[in-house]
XYZ file of C-alpha atoms in Angstrom:
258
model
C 53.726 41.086 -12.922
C 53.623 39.848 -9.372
C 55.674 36.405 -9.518
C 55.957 33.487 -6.994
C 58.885 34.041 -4.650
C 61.009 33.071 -3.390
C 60.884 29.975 -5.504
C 62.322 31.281 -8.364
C 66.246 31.737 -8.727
C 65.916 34.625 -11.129
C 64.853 36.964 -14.240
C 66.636 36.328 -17.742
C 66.503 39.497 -19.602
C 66.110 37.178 -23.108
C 63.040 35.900 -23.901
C 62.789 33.841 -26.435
C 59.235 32.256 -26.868
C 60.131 30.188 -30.188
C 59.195 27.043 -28.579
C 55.715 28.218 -27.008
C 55.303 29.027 -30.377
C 55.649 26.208 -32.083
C 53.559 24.035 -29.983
C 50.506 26.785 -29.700
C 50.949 26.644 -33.663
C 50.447 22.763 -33.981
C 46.897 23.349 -32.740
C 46.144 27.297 -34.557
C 48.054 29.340 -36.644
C 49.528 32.101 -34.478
C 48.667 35.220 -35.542
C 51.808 38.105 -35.787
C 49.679 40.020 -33.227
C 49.524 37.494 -30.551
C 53.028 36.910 -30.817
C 54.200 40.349 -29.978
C 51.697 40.026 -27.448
C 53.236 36.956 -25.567
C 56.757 38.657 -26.367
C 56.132 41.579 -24.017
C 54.575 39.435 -21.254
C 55.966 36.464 -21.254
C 59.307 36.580 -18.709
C 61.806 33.679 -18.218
C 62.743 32.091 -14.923
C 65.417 29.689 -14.053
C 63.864 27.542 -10.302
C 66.341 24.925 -8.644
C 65.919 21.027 -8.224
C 63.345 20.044 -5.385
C 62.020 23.816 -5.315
C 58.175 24.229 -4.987
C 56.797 26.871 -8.120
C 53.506 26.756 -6.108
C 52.140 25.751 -2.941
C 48.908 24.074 -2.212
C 46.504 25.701 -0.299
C 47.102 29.049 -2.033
C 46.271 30.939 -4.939
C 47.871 29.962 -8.484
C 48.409 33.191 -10.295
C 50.950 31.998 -13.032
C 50.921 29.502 -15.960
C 54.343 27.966 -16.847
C 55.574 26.598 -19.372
C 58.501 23.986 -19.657
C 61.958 24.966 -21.854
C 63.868 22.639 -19.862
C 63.979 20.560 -17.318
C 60.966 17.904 -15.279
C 58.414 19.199 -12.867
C 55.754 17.343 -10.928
C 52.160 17.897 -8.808
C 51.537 16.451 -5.610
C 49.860 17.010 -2.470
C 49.989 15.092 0.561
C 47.852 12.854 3.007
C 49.004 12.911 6.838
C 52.690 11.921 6.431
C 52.299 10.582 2.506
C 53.492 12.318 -0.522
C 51.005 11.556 -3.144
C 52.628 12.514 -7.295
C 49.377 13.496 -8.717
C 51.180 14.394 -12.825
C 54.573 14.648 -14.378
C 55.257 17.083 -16.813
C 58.218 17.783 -19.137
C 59.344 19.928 -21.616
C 57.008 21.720 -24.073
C 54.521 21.231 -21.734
C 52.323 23.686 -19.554
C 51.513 22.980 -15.987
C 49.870 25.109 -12.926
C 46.992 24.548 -10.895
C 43.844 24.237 -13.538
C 41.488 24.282 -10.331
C 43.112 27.220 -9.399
C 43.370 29.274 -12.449
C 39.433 28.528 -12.917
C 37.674 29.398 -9.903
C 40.155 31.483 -8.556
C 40.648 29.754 -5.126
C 43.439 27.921 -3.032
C 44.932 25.099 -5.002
C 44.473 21.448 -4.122
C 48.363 20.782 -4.941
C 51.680 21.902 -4.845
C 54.413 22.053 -8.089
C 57.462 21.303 -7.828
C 60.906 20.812 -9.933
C 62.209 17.499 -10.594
C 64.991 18.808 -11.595
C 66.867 22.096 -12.499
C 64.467 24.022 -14.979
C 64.236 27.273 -17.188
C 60.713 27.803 -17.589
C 58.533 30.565 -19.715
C 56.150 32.178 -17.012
C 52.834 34.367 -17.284
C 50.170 35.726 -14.673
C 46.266 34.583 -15.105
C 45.735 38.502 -15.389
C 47.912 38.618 -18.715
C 46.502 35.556 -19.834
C 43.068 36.653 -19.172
C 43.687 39.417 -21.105
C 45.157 37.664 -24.399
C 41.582 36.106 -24.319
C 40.120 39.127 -24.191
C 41.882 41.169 -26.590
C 42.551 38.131 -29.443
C 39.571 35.561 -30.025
C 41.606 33.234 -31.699
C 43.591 32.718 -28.400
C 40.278 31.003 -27.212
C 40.163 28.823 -29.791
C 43.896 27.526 -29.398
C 43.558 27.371 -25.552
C 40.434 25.038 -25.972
C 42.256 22.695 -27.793
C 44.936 22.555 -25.055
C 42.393 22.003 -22.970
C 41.294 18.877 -24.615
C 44.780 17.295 -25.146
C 45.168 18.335 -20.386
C 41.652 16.704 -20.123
C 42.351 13.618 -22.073
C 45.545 13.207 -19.838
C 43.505 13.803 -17.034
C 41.463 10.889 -17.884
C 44.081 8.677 -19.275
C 45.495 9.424 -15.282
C 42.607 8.331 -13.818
C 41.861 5.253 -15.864
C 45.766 4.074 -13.693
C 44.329 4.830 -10.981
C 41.084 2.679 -11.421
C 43.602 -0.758 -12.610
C 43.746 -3.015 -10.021
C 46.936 -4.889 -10.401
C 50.493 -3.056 -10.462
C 51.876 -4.729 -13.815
C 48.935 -3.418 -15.400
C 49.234 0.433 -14.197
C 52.638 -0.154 -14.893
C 52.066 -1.632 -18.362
C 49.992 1.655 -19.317
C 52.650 4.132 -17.818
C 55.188 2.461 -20.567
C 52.705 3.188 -23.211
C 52.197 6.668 -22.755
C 55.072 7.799 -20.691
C 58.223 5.438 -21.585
C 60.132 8.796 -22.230
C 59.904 9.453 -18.219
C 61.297 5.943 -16.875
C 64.563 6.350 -16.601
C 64.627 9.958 -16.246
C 62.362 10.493 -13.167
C 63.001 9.187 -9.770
C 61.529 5.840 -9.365
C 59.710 7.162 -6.083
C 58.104 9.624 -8.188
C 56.631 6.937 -10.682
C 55.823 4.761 -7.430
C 53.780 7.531 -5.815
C 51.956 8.436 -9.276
C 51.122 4.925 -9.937
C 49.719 4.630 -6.295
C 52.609 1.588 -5.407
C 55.121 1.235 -3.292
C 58.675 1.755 -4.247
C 59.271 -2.251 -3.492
C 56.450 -3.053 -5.213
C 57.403 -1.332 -8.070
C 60.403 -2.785 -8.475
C 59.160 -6.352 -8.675
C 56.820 -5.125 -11.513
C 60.265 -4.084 -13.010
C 61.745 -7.137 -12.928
C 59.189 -8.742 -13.944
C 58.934 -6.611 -16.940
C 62.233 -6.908 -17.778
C 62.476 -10.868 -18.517
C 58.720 -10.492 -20.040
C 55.332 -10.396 -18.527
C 53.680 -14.208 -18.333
C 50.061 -14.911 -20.303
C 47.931 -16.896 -17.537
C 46.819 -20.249 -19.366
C 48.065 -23.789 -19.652
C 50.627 -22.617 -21.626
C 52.740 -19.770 -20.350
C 54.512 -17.411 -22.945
C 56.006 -13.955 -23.017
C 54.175 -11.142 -24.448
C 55.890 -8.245 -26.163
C 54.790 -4.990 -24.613
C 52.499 -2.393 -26.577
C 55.145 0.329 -26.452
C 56.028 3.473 -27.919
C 59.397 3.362 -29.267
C 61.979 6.117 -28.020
C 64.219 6.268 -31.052
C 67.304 6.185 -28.733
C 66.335 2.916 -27.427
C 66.931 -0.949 -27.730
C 64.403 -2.093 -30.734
C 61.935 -4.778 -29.028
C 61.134 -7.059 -32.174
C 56.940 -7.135 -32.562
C 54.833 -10.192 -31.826
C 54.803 -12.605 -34.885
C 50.956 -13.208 -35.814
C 50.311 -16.009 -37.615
C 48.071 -16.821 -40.734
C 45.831 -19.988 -39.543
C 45.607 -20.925 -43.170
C 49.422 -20.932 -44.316
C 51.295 -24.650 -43.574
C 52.389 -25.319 -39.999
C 55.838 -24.333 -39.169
C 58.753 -26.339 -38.661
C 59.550 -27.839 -35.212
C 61.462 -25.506 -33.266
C 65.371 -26.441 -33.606
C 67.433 -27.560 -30.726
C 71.059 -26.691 -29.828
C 73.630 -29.630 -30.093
C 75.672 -28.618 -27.337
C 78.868 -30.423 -28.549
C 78.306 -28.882 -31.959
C 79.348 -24.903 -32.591
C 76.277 -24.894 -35.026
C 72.394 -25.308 -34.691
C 71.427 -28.794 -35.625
C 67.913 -30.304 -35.953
């Protein structure tokens, strides 16, 4: 197997595939012959922080997949680094142009952070298609969950106003806000660092409804366990009673009054 270097700090002589495996079995039931299969070509590979895995304008002869650690696609335009996706772990990334028509990628990989990654060639891979039909079937429907991420990436890019890209990356990638580089998220939400910051703050005391009547809106979130609970918006039956004024704190009293 002819692997990137010199990207990659080096071979682990374990190989344990267990997590491959349980992702490539949420979409089809791995069969005991693929597995072996994937056990004698799959190798591990440990690649430092800020190291390029692949570099645009080049070939991509490897597929990776993610044990541990945060890894990012980008390319660049004159003197600006563009973050094209942001991938973590259980996922697979490498250049899908690439792999496909067999020509120079369009963008480089590189690691976020410190990562221990599962690694095959397109020759191997091409060959588990070959040799196991079923593998066809499973990579199609990893094909479909990339592609819909492809297009949920280029609906952002299509939003006009910052709060709004903003507002979608929280939906589908809250997990990655405080774990990625803010510079990262800036350049893959096509902002600038200081303007993503404002959109920060802003979100952080509660975006504003335009109208007569201003109010904050709770944000359509997914919740990370881990995190602060953000109490849902209240919607109210138009047929029940009116509610009670709102009550007003007494300052000199050390209780609510109305």
């Amino acid at each position: 197997m002819n692997h990137p270097e010199p990207q990659m700090a080096g071979k682990q002589n374990a190989v344990d595939i267990a997590p491959l495996l349980t992702i490539l079995n949420h979409f089809h039931p791995v069969s005991p012959a693929i597995e072996s299969y994937l056990n004698q070509h799959v190798d591990v590979y440990k690649v430092r922080k800020r190291k390029l895995l692949h570099k645009e304008g080049q070939p991509c002869e490897h597929i990776y997949f993610i044990l541990k650690g945060a890894i990012r696609g980008f390319t660049r335009e004159g003197q600006k680094d563009i973050t094209t996706w942001i991938n973590v772990e259980n996922q697979l990334v490498s250049s899908i142009f690439s792999l496909t028509y067999r020509a120079p990628s369009i963008e480089n990989i590189q690691a976020l952070e410190n990562c221990e990654l599962l690694i095959m060639s397109l020759d191997e891979l091409e060959a588990l298609y070959e040799r196991f039909p079923e593998a066809n079937l499973i990579a199609r429907k990893l094909l479909q969950e990339y592609y819909a991420d492809a297009e949920r990436r280029a609906f952002i890019a299509r939003l006009t106003k910052a709060e709004n890209r903003y507002r979608h990356f929280l939906i589908h990638h809250r997990h990655l806000v405080n774990r990625i580089p803010l510079k990262y998220i800036a350049s893959y939400l096509g902002m600038t660092l200081e303007t993503l910051s404002r959109v920060r703050k802003k979100f952080s005391v509660g975006l504003m409804l335009p109208g007569p009547t201003a109010v904050p809106i709770a944000l359509p979130i997914h919740r990370d366990p881990a995190a602060v609970s953000i109490p849902p918006p209240i919607h109210r039956d138009p047929t029940a009673a009116s509610s009670p004024p709102p009550t007003h704190r007494d300052p000199t009293a050390g209780k609510y009054s109305s």
